[in-house]
PDB file of C-alpha atoms and ligand atoms in Angstrom:
ATOM      1  CA  MET A  11      10.079 -15.168 -33.923  1.00 51.00           C
ATOM      2  CA  THR A  12      12.208 -12.549 -35.664  1.00 52.00           C
ATOM      3  CA  GLN A  13      15.385 -13.498 -37.500  1.00 54.00           C
ATOM      4  CA  THR A  14      17.980 -10.910 -36.702  1.00 76.00           C
ATOM      5  CA  ARG A  15      20.974 -13.062 -35.824  1.00 88.00           C
ATOM      6  CA  HIS A  16      23.382 -14.446 -38.371  1.00 88.00           C
ATOM      7  CA  PHE A  17      25.262 -17.693 -37.904  1.00 92.00           C
ATOM      8  CA  ASP A  18      25.791 -18.513 -41.596  1.00 87.00           C
ATOM      9  CA  ASP A  19      29.572 -18.491 -41.173  1.00 92.00           C
ATOM     10  CA  VAL A  20      29.474 -20.810 -38.149  1.00 96.00           C
ATOM     11  CA  LYS A  21      31.100 -24.135 -38.984  1.00 97.00           C
ATOM     12  CA  ARG A  22      32.554 -25.599 -35.793  1.00 98.00           C
ATOM     13  CA  ILE A  23      30.128 -25.754 -32.875  1.00 98.00           C
ATOM     14  CA  VAL A  24      30.535 -26.880 -29.278  1.00 98.00           C
ATOM     15  CA  VAL A  25      27.239 -27.765 -27.585  1.00 98.00           C
ATOM     16  CA  LYS A  26      27.122 -28.143 -23.813  1.00 98.00           C
ATOM     17  CA  ILE A  27      24.104 -29.790 -22.240  1.00 97.00           C
ATOM     18  CA  GLY A  28      23.414 -29.642 -18.517  1.00 91.00           C
ATOM     19  CA  THR A  29      22.253 -32.400 -16.214  1.00 91.00           C
ATOM     20  CA  SER A  30      18.867 -30.749 -15.760  1.00 90.00           C
ATOM     21  CA  SER A  31      18.176 -31.108 -19.500  1.00 94.00           C
ATOM     22  CA  LEU A  32      19.167 -34.794 -19.567  1.00 95.00           C
ATOM     23  CA  LEU A  33      17.261 -35.956 -16.500  1.00 94.00           C
ATOM     24  CA  HIS A  34      13.696 -35.554 -15.313  1.00 93.00           C
ATOM     25  CA  PRO A  35      13.261 -34.019 -11.836  1.00 89.00           C
ATOM     26  CA  ASN A  36      12.688 -37.585 -10.542  1.00 89.00           C
ATOM     27  CA  GLY A  37      16.215 -38.503 -11.660  1.00 89.00           C
ATOM     28  CA  LYS A  38      15.181 -40.707 -14.598  1.00 91.00           C
ATOM     29  CA  LEU A  39      16.715 -40.199 -18.034  1.00 93.00           C
ATOM     30  CA  ASN A  40      14.875 -37.733 -20.251  1.00 95.00           C
ATOM     31  CA  LEU A  41      14.897 -39.998 -23.294  1.00 95.00           C
ATOM     32  CA  ALA A  42      12.994 -37.513 -25.461  1.00 96.00           C
ATOM     33  CA  ALA A  43      15.649 -34.844 -24.836  1.00 96.00           C
ATOM     34  CA  ILE A  44      18.519 -37.252 -25.515  1.00 97.00           C
ATOM     35  CA  ASP A  45      16.824 -38.453 -28.683  1.00 97.00           C
ATOM     36  CA  GLN A  46      16.185 -34.907 -29.945  1.00 97.00           C
ATOM     37  CA  LEU A  47      19.770 -33.986 -29.137  1.00 98.00           C
ATOM     38  CA  SER A  48      21.088 -36.992 -31.069  1.00 98.00           C
ATOM     39  CA  TYR A  49      18.805 -36.177 -34.007  1.00 98.00           C
ATOM     40  CA  THR A  50      19.752 -32.499 -34.080  1.00 98.00           C
ATOM     41  CA  LEU A  51      23.511 -32.991 -33.788  1.00 98.00           C
ATOM     42  CA  SER A  52      23.398 -35.797 -36.361  1.00 98.00           C
ATOM     43  CA  SER A  53      21.481 -33.532 -38.769  1.00 98.00           C
ATOM     44  CA  LEU A  54      24.147 -30.844 -38.400  1.00 98.00           C
ATOM     45  CA  ASN A  55      26.969 -33.362 -38.670  1.00 98.00           C
ATOM     46  CA  ASN A  56      25.498 -34.501 -42.002  1.00 98.00           C
ATOM     47  CA  THR A  57      26.115 -31.001 -43.391  1.00 97.00           C
ATOM     48  CA  ASP A  58      29.416 -29.118 -43.423  1.00 96.00           C
ATOM     49  CA  LYS A  59      29.073 -28.369 -39.696  1.00 98.00           C
ATOM     50  CA  GLU A  60      31.427 -29.907 -37.157  1.00 98.00           C
ATOM     51  CA  VAL A  61      29.996 -30.731 -33.761  1.00 98.00           C
ATOM     52  CA  ILE A  62      31.447 -31.450 -30.333  1.00 98.00           C
ATOM     53  CA  LEU A  63      29.099 -32.289 -27.456  1.00 98.00           C
ATOM     54  CA  VAL A  64      30.058 -31.583 -23.857  1.00 98.00           C
ATOM     55  CA  SER A  65      27.656 -33.599 -21.765  1.00 97.00           C
ATOM     56  CA  SER A  66      27.083 -33.429 -18.039  1.00 93.00           C
ATOM     57  CA  GLY A  67      24.868 -35.931 -16.326  1.00 93.00           C
ATOM     58  CA  ALA A  68      27.180 -38.773 -15.245  1.00 94.00           C
ATOM     59  CA  ILE A  69      26.571 -38.404 -11.503  1.00 92.00           C
ATOM     60  CA  GLY A  70      22.863 -37.707 -12.007  1.00 93.00           C
ATOM     61  CA  VAL A  71      22.488 -40.821 -14.158  1.00 95.00           C
ATOM     62  CA  GLY A  72      24.450 -42.823 -11.580  1.00 95.00           C
ATOM     63  CA  MET A  73      22.126 -41.510  -8.861  1.00 94.00           C
ATOM     64  CA  GLY A  74      19.149 -42.616 -10.945  1.00 93.00           C
ATOM     65  CA  GLN A  75      20.634 -46.120 -11.259  1.00 93.00           C
ATOM     66  CA  PHE A  76      20.743 -46.418  -7.475  1.00 95.00           C
ATOM     67  CA  GLY A  77      17.439 -44.607  -6.882  1.00 92.00           C
ATOM     68  CA  LEU A  78      19.166 -41.794  -4.968  1.00 93.00           C
ATOM     69  CA  THR A  79      17.363 -38.454  -4.775  1.00 90.00           C
ATOM     70  CA  HIS A  80      20.169 -36.577  -3.010  1.00 91.00           C
ATOM     71  CA  ARG A  81      23.753 -36.344  -4.146  1.00 89.00           C
ATOM     72  CA  PRO A  82      26.059 -38.038  -1.627  1.00 92.00           C
ATOM     73  CA  THR A  83      28.621 -35.735  -0.040  1.00 89.00           C
ATOM     74  CA  ALA A  84      31.477 -38.290   0.122  1.00 89.00           C
ATOM     75  CA  ILE A  85      33.858 -37.802  -2.826  1.00 86.00           C
ATOM     76  CA  PRO A  86      34.462 -41.577  -3.404  1.00 90.00           C
ATOM     77  CA  GLU A  87      30.702 -42.121  -3.649  1.00 92.00           C
ATOM     78  CA  GLN A  88      30.284 -39.212  -6.065  1.00 90.00           C
ATOM     79  CA  GLN A  89      33.164 -40.511  -8.161  1.00 90.00           C
ATOM     80  CA  ALA A  90      31.793 -44.056  -8.122  1.00 94.00           C
ATOM     81  CA  LEU A  91      28.367 -42.757  -9.192  1.00 94.00           C
ATOM     82  CA  ALA A  92      30.030 -40.785 -11.978  1.00 93.00           C
ATOM     83  CA  SER A  93      31.790 -43.937 -13.124  1.00 95.00           C
ATOM     84  CA  VAL A  94      28.521 -45.910 -13.218  1.00 97.00           C
ATOM     85  CA  GLY A  95      26.538 -43.052 -14.742  1.00 96.00           C
ATOM     86  CA  GLN A  96      29.086 -42.118 -17.421  1.00 96.00           C
ATOM     87  CA  SER A  97      29.047 -45.610 -18.876  1.00 97.00           C
ATOM     88  CA  GLN A  98      25.236 -45.779 -18.796  1.00 97.00           C
ATOM     89  CA  LEU A  99      24.965 -42.323 -20.394  1.00 97.00           C
ATOM     90  CA  MET A 100      27.393 -43.238 -23.180  1.00 98.00           C
ATOM     91  CA  THR A 101      25.455 -46.448 -23.827  1.00 98.00           C
ATOM     92  CA  VAL A 102      22.273 -44.436 -24.310  1.00 97.00           C
ATOM     93  CA  TYR A 103      24.058 -41.886 -26.526  1.00 98.00           C
ATOM     94  CA  GLN A 104      25.598 -44.731 -28.544  1.00 98.00           C
ATOM     95  CA  GLN A 105      22.168 -46.249 -29.174  1.00 98.00           C
ATOM     96  CA  ARG A 106      20.458 -42.962 -30.019  1.00 98.00           C
ATOM     97  CA  PHE A 107      23.184 -41.616 -32.304  1.00 98.00           C
ATOM     98  CA  ALA A 108      23.395 -44.997 -34.058  1.00 98.00           C
ATOM     99  CA  THR A 109      19.724 -44.578 -35.001  1.00 97.00           C
ATOM    100  CA  TYR A 110      20.831 -41.659 -37.152  1.00 98.00           C
ATOM    101  CA  GLY A 111      23.948 -43.432 -38.461  1.00 98.00           C
ATOM    102  CA  THR A 112      26.273 -41.148 -36.501  1.00 98.00           C
ATOM    103  CA  LYS A 113      29.552 -42.244 -34.986  1.00 98.00           C
ATOM    104  CA  ILE A 114      30.373 -40.883 -31.548  1.00 98.00           C
ATOM    105  CA  SER A 115      33.410 -41.085 -29.284  1.00 98.00           C
ATOM    106  CA  GLN A 116      34.034 -40.528 -25.607  1.00 98.00           C
ATOM    107  CA  VAL A 117      36.604 -37.921 -24.552  1.00 97.00           C
ATOM    108  CA  LEU A 118      37.256 -37.632 -20.818  1.00 95.00           C
ATOM    109  CA  LEU A 119      39.420 -34.653 -19.895  1.00 93.00           C
ATOM    110  CA  THR A 120      41.028 -33.249 -16.793  1.00 88.00           C
ATOM    111  CA  TYR A 121      42.108 -29.662 -16.359  1.00 84.00           C
ATOM    112  CA  ASP A 122      45.826 -30.424 -16.370  1.00 84.00           C
ATOM    113  CA  VAL A 123      45.403 -31.235 -20.076  1.00 87.00           C
ATOM    114  CA  PHE A 124      44.948 -27.520 -20.671  1.00 87.00           C
ATOM    115  CA  GLU A 125      48.067 -26.617 -18.712  1.00 86.00           C
ATOM    116  CA  TYR A 126      50.644 -28.762 -20.521  1.00 87.00           C
ATOM    117  CA  THR A 127      51.472 -27.873 -24.087  1.00 87.00           C
ATOM    118  CA  GLY A 128      52.246 -31.495 -24.988  1.00 86.00           C
ATOM    119  CA  SER A 129      48.942 -32.958 -23.830  1.00 89.00           C
ATOM    120  CA  LEU A 130      47.060 -29.969 -25.198  1.00 92.00           C
ATOM    121  CA  LYS A 131      48.583 -30.558 -28.625  1.00 94.00           C
ATOM    122  CA  ASN A 132      47.699 -34.273 -28.557  1.00 95.00           C
ATOM    123  CA  THR A 133      44.162 -33.496 -27.407  1.00 96.00           C
ATOM    124  CA  LEU A 134      43.705 -30.961 -30.201  1.00 96.00           C
ATOM    125  CA  ASN A 135      45.081 -33.434 -32.771  1.00 97.00           C
ATOM    126  CA  THR A 136      42.663 -36.088 -31.537  1.00 97.00           C
ATOM    127  CA  PHE A 137      39.691 -33.713 -31.761  1.00 98.00           C
ATOM    128  CA  GLN A 138      40.811 -32.679 -35.234  1.00 98.00           C
ATOM    129  CA  THR A 139      41.074 -36.301 -36.386  1.00 98.00           C
ATOM    130  CA  LEU A 140      37.659 -37.194 -34.936  1.00 98.00           C
ATOM    131  CA  LEU A 141      36.064 -34.194 -36.637  1.00 98.00           C
ATOM    132  CA  ASN A 142      37.776 -35.068 -39.932  1.00 98.00           C
ATOM    133  CA  TRP A 143      36.266 -38.552 -39.599  1.00 98.00           C
ATOM    134  CA  LYS A 144      32.834 -36.993 -38.981  1.00 98.00           C
ATOM    135  CA  VAL A 145      32.728 -38.486 -35.492  1.00 98.00           C
ATOM    136  CA  ILE A 146      30.926 -36.438 -32.808  1.00 98.00           C
ATOM    137  CA  PRO A 147      33.179 -36.358 -29.724  1.00 98.00           C
ATOM    138  CA  ILE A 148      31.222 -36.471 -26.469  1.00 98.00           C
ATOM    139  CA  VAL A 149      33.270 -34.778 -23.778  1.00 97.00           C
ATOM    140  CA  ASN A 150      33.057 -34.855 -20.018  1.00 95.00           C
ATOM    141  CA  GLU A 151      35.426 -34.186 -17.191  1.00 92.00           C
ATOM    142  CA  ASN A 152      37.114 -37.417 -16.092  1.00 90.00           C
ATOM    143  CA  ASP A 153      35.157 -37.424 -12.849  1.00 85.00           C
ATOM    144  CA  THR A 154      36.794 -40.547 -11.455  1.00 84.00           C
ATOM    145  CA  VAL A 155      40.197 -38.881 -11.221  1.00 82.00           C
ATOM    146  CA  ALA A 156      39.216 -35.200 -10.999  1.00 75.00           C
ATOM    147  CA  ILE A 157      37.797 -33.512  -7.943  1.00 63.00           C
ATOM    148  CA  ASP A 158      37.239 -29.965  -9.183  1.00 60.00           C
ATOM    149  CA  GLU A 159      33.647 -30.396 -10.228  1.00 55.00           C
ATOM    150  CA  LEU A 160      32.725 -32.873  -7.530  1.00 51.00           C
ATOM    151  CA  GLY A 161      34.240 -31.039  -4.597  1.00 47.00           C
ATOM    152  CA  HIS A 162      31.949 -28.012  -4.842  1.00 44.00           C
ATOM    153  CA  THR A 163      34.683 -26.040  -3.123  1.00 38.00           C
ATOM    154  CA  THR A 164      35.741 -24.330  -6.322  1.00 35.00           C
ATOM    155  CA  LYS A 165      33.573 -23.253  -9.210  1.00 33.00           C
ATOM    156  CA  PHE A 166      36.475 -23.479 -11.653  1.00 33.00           C
ATOM    157  CA  GLY A 167      35.936 -27.110 -12.525  1.00 46.00           C
ATOM    158  CA  ASP A 168      32.589 -27.584 -14.181  1.00 83.00           C
ATOM    159  CA  ASN A 169      31.352 -28.503 -17.602  1.00 92.00           C
ATOM    160  CA  ASP A 170      30.412 -24.919 -18.497  1.00 93.00           C
ATOM    161  CA  GLN A 171      34.087 -23.975 -18.153  1.00 91.00           C
ATOM    162  CA  LEU A 172      35.164 -27.215 -19.784  1.00 94.00           C
ATOM    163  CA  SER A 173      32.984 -26.489 -22.825  1.00 97.00           C
ATOM    164  CA  ALA A 174      34.542 -23.037 -23.221  1.00 96.00           C
ATOM    165  CA  LEU A 175      38.066 -24.471 -22.856  1.00 95.00           C
ATOM    166  CA  VAL A 176      37.314 -27.131 -25.464  1.00 97.00           C
ATOM    167  CA  ALA A 177      35.819 -24.459 -27.742  1.00 98.00           C
ATOM    168  CA  ALA A 178      39.001 -22.416 -27.322  1.00 95.00           C
ATOM    169  CA  ILE A 179      41.440 -25.225 -28.161  1.00 95.00           C
ATOM    170  CA  VAL A 180      39.503 -26.355 -31.254  1.00 97.00           C
ATOM    171  CA  ASP A 181      38.885 -22.695 -32.207  1.00 97.00           C
ATOM    172  CA  ALA A 182      35.101 -23.255 -32.385  1.00 98.00           C
ATOM    173  CA  ASP A 183      32.982 -20.530 -33.948  1.00 97.00           C
ATOM    174  CA  LEU A 184      30.112 -20.893 -31.511  1.00 98.00           C
ATOM    175  CA  LEU A 185      29.388 -22.308 -28.059  1.00 98.00           C
ATOM    176  CA  ILE A 186      25.792 -23.284 -27.337  1.00 98.00           C
ATOM    177  CA  ILE A 187      24.980 -23.917 -23.676  1.00 98.00           C
ATOM    178  CA  LEU A 188      21.698 -25.726 -23.103  1.00 97.00           C
ATOM    179  CA  SER A 189      20.238 -25.442 -19.637  1.00 93.00           C
ATOM    180  CA  ASP A 190      16.907 -25.681 -17.792  1.00 91.00           C
ATOM    181  CA  ILE A 191      16.222 -22.000 -18.331  1.00 93.00           C
ATOM    182  CA  ASP A 192      15.313 -19.908 -21.410  1.00 96.00           C
ATOM    183  CA  GLY A 193      18.478 -17.825 -21.174  1.00 97.00           C
ATOM    184  CA  PHE A 194      20.075 -15.198 -18.978  1.00 96.00           C
ATOM    185  CA  PHE A 195      17.540 -13.101 -17.074  1.00 95.00           C
ATOM    186  CA  ASP A 196      17.878  -9.773 -15.284  1.00 93.00           C
ATOM    187  CA  LYS A 197      17.331 -11.756 -12.051  1.00 90.00           C
ATOM    188  CA  ASN A 198      16.906 -15.438 -11.186  1.00 88.00           C
ATOM    189  CA  PRO A 199      13.523 -16.401 -12.714  1.00 90.00           C
ATOM    190  CA  GLN A 200      13.190 -19.407 -10.374  1.00 86.00           C
ATOM    191  CA  LYS A 201      12.939 -16.904  -7.526  1.00 87.00           C
ATOM    192  CA  TYR A 202      11.439 -13.867  -9.256  1.00 91.00           C
ATOM    193  CA  PRO A 203       8.502 -14.531 -11.600  1.00 93.00           C
ATOM    194  CA  ASP A 204       8.780 -10.998 -13.030  1.00 96.00           C
ATOM    195  CA  ALA A 205      12.353 -11.577 -14.285  1.00 94.00           C
ATOM    196  CA  SER A 206      12.839 -10.748 -17.946  1.00 96.00           C
ATOM    197  CA  LEU A 207      15.042 -12.439 -20.508  1.00 97.00           C
ATOM    198  CA  ILE A 208      18.084 -10.523 -21.723  1.00 97.00           C
ATOM    199  CA  GLN A 209      18.324 -11.157 -25.459  1.00 97.00           C
ATOM    200  CA  THR A 210      21.855  -9.964 -26.125  1.00 97.00           C
ATOM    201  CA  VAL A 211      24.878  -9.394 -23.908  1.00 96.00           C
ATOM    202  CA  ASN A 212      27.865  -7.597 -25.448  1.00 96.00           C
ATOM    203  CA  HIS A 213      29.992  -7.192 -22.369  1.00 94.00           C
ATOM    204  CA  ILE A 214      30.241  -9.095 -19.080  1.00 92.00           C
ATOM    205  CA  ASP A 215      31.393  -7.129 -16.047  1.00 90.00           C
ATOM    206  CA  ASP A 216      30.871  -7.370 -12.283  1.00 88.00           C
ATOM    207  CA  ALA A 217      27.389  -5.873 -12.528  1.00 87.00           C
ATOM    208  CA  VAL A 218      26.385  -8.699 -14.889  1.00 90.00           C
ATOM    209  CA  TYR A 219      27.859 -11.339 -12.569  1.00 88.00           C
ATOM    210  CA  GLN A 220      25.856  -9.809  -9.713  1.00 86.00           C
ATOM    211  CA  ILE A 221      22.588 -10.969 -11.292  1.00 85.00           C
ATOM    212  CA  ALA A 222      23.772 -14.588 -11.633  1.00 83.00           C
ATOM    213  CA  GLY A 223      22.912 -16.584  -8.513  1.00 66.00           C
ATOM    214  CA  GLY A 224      24.214 -19.978  -7.336  1.00 48.00           C
ATOM    215  CA  SER A 225      23.494 -23.446  -8.722  1.00 47.00           C
ATOM    216  CA  GLY A 226      19.778 -23.899  -9.368  1.00 45.00           C
ATOM    217  CA  SER A 227      19.084 -27.636  -9.242  1.00 48.00           C
ATOM    218  CA  ASP A 228      19.793 -30.699  -7.061  1.00 44.00           C
ATOM    219  CA  PHE A 229      21.386 -32.548  -9.964  1.00 45.00           C
ATOM    220  CA  GLY A 230      23.432 -29.785 -11.644  1.00 43.00           C
ATOM    221  CA  THR A 231      26.559 -28.114 -10.309  1.00 49.00           C
ATOM    222  CA  GLY A 232      27.191 -24.983 -12.337  1.00 55.00           C
ATOM    223  CA  GLY A 233      24.507 -22.340 -11.950  1.00 78.00           C
ATOM    224  CA  MET A 234      24.406 -19.156 -13.992  1.00 90.00           C
ATOM    225  CA  TYR A 235      27.754 -17.809 -12.808  1.00 89.00           C
ATOM    226  CA  THR A 236      29.791 -20.507 -14.569  1.00 90.00           C
ATOM    227  CA  LYS A 237      27.733 -20.076 -17.748  1.00 93.00           C
ATOM    228  CA  LEU A 238      28.619 -16.385 -17.778  1.00 94.00           C
ATOM    229  CA  LYS A 239      32.286 -17.262 -17.226  1.00 92.00           C
ATOM    230  CA  ALA A 240      32.132 -19.650 -20.185  1.00 95.00           C
ATOM    231  CA  ALA A 241      30.434 -17.026 -22.365  1.00 97.00           C
ATOM    232  CA  GLN A 242      33.014 -14.462 -21.300  1.00 96.00           C
ATOM    233  CA  ARG A 243      35.828 -16.808 -22.301  1.00 95.00           C
ATOM    234  CA  MET A 244      34.285 -17.131 -25.787  1.00 97.00           C
ATOM    235  CA  MET A 245      33.839 -13.368 -26.126  1.00 97.00           C
ATOM    236  CA  LYS A 246      37.465 -12.821 -25.094  1.00 96.00           C
ATOM    237  CA  HIS A 247      38.429 -14.877 -28.142  1.00 93.00           C
ATOM    238  CA  GLY A 248      36.097 -12.787 -30.302  1.00 95.00           C
ATOM    239  CA  LYS A 249      33.600 -15.663 -30.507  1.00 96.00           C
ATOM    240  CA  LYS A 250      29.907 -15.946 -29.751  1.00 97.00           C
ATOM    241  CA  ALA A 251      27.955 -18.057 -27.284  1.00 98.00           C
ATOM    242  CA  VAL A 252      24.233 -18.706 -26.919  1.00 98.00           C
ATOM    243  CA  LEU A 253      22.512 -19.815 -23.731  1.00 98.00           C
ATOM    244  CA  ALA A 254      19.152 -21.453 -24.369  1.00 98.00           C
ATOM    245  CA  ASN A 255      16.616 -23.873 -22.942  1.00 97.00           C
ATOM    246  CA  GLY A 256      17.571 -27.500 -23.540  1.00 95.00           C
ATOM    247  CA  SER A 257      14.118 -28.953 -22.846  1.00 93.00           C
ATOM    248  CA  ASP A 258      13.840 -29.443 -26.609  1.00 95.00           C
ATOM    249  CA  PRO A 259      17.380 -29.643 -28.029  1.00 97.00           C
ATOM    250  CA  LYS A 260      16.007 -29.013 -31.536  1.00 97.00           C
ATOM    251  CA  ILE A 261      16.273 -25.390 -30.409  1.00 98.00           C
ATOM    252  CA  ILE A 262      19.876 -25.657 -31.704  1.00 98.00           C
ATOM    253  CA  LEU A 263      18.447 -25.586 -35.242  1.00 97.00           C
ATOM    254  CA  ASP A 264      16.458 -22.426 -34.390  1.00 97.00           C
ATOM    255  CA  ILE A 265      19.589 -20.813 -32.975  1.00 97.00           C
ATOM    256  CA  LEU A 266      21.605 -21.557 -36.111  1.00 97.00           C
ATOM    257  CA  ALA A 267      18.709 -20.326 -38.274  1.00 96.00           C
ATOM    258  CA  GLY A 268      19.140 -16.950 -36.559  1.00 95.00           C
ATOM    259  CA  LYS A 269      15.914 -17.019 -34.582  1.00 96.00           C
ATOM    260  CA  GLN A 270      15.709 -14.831 -31.505  1.00 95.00           C
ATOM    261  CA  VAL A 271      15.835 -17.588 -28.874  1.00 97.00           C
ATOM    262  CA  GLY A 272      17.869 -17.670 -25.682  1.00 98.00           C
ATOM    263  CA  THR A 273      20.553 -15.126 -24.840  1.00 98.00           C
ATOM    264  CA  LEU A 274      23.242 -14.285 -27.372  1.00 98.00           C
ATOM    265  CA  PHE A 275      26.669 -13.349 -26.020  1.00 98.00           C
ATOM    266  CA  ASP A 276      28.288 -11.393 -28.796  1.00 96.00           C
ATOM    267  CA  PRO A 277      31.524  -9.419 -28.414  1.00 94.00           C
ATOM    268  CA  ASN A 278      30.682  -7.291 -31.459  1.00 88.00           C
TER     269      ASN A 278
HETATM  270  P1  ADP B   8      22.501 -26.848 -15.734  1.00 67.14           P
HETATM  271  O1  ADP B   8      22.269 -28.077 -14.870  1.00 67.14           O
HETATM  272  O2  ADP B   8      21.709 -26.851 -17.000  1.00 67.14           O
HETATM  273  O3  ADP B   8      23.959 -26.541 -15.953  1.00 67.14           O
HETATM  274  P2  ADP B   8      22.133 -24.977 -13.531  1.00 67.14           P
HETATM  275  O4  ADP B   8      21.032 -25.392 -12.624  1.00 67.14           O
HETATM  276  O5  ADP B   8      23.522 -25.184 -13.096  1.00 67.14           O
HETATM  277  O6  ADP B   8      21.856 -25.591 -14.964  1.00 67.14           O
HETATM  278  O7  ADP B   8      22.006 -23.382 -13.861  1.00 67.14           O
HETATM  279  C1  ADP B   8      20.796 -22.814 -14.335  1.00 67.14           C
HETATM  280  C2  ADP B   8      20.078 -22.122 -13.175  1.00 67.14           C
HETATM  281  O8  ADP B   8      20.720 -20.886 -12.849  1.00 67.14           O
HETATM  282  C3  ADP B   8      18.668 -21.687 -13.462  1.00 67.14           C
HETATM  283  O9  ADP B   8      17.739 -22.732 -13.383  1.00 67.14           O
HETATM  284  C4  ADP B   8      18.417 -20.624 -12.380  1.00 67.14           C
HETATM  285  O10 ADP B   8      17.890 -21.195 -11.222  1.00 67.14           O
HETATM  286  C5  ADP B   8      19.814 -20.137 -12.033  1.00 67.14           C
HETATM  287  N1  ADP B   8      19.963 -18.691 -12.244  1.00 67.14           N
HETATM  288  C6  ADP B   8      20.502 -17.833 -11.333  1.00 67.14           C
HETATM  289  N2  ADP B   8      20.498 -16.575 -11.796  1.00 67.14           N
HETATM  290  C7  ADP B   8      19.950 -16.601 -13.026  1.00 67.14           C
HETATM  291  C8  ADP B   8      19.694 -15.588 -14.016  1.00 67.14           C
HETATM  292  N3  ADP B   8      19.997 -14.290 -13.823  1.00 67.14           N
HETATM  293  N4  ADP B   8      19.133 -15.979 -15.202  1.00 67.14           N
HETATM  294  C9  ADP B   8      18.834 -17.283 -15.410  1.00 67.14           C
HETATM  295  N5  ADP B   8      19.046 -18.272 -14.519  1.00 67.14           N
HETATM  296  C10 ADP B   8      19.600 -17.950 -13.322  1.00 67.14           C
END
């Protein structure tokens, strides 16, 4: 692997992990992935890096608890599953991060937070205090009261967007989105085996959005489109994003070491 990327000046990092990286296809927790994620983020947190994790997975974990293989369509059931799953997921994170002596916190956000200056300021101050205390905030949308992500009617509310919004308010240097795919391809690789990985994207326009299809898994909600939107939001702020495969979250260390993995979204 060549080392042509430079992230030496990156201090504050937002990592978003998708449901498909946290759960096996049978709906059970991918403990190896969660453990590697906890190890990797703890390792970074022990240096001068500051880390925020945006974690999906609440509904998927809730589905696993009830042995469901298909996501219910009724909003109250989805929200109840999110409530069950979020607490289970945080319990697992708590245990795994504790192994590495890392303190974590839960931050549940709704989109109105980003619309009101007062709540935005308080949220930023809380993030700042947590980071000062070397706590890793674990962020999710407050699924029990929000319907954006659950409703599927709008693609605005999803954790890809949430991660970019969080990155913007804390002025993060880098957003890393971990998914079930090696990066952004010139066409959907799940459908086209001859698709090839795009290593660097400097500009996102309609033609780029055209090659991002819909959501790819039964458990996830975002798809490639929302990942591009998140990357575009970072680039608009002059910041970088990397989309990479979360099957082994230690890939975050490769990314920061400048290795050519995943797709780099770089406005420069
Ligand atoms: P996550 O649950 O990690 O957020 P998603 O399933 O929502 O992941 O989105 C990733 C999926 O997007 C891929 O598995 C793939 O099926 C789909 N996809 C559509 N177009 C592309 C593309 N051009 N490059 C890569 N993946 C694509």
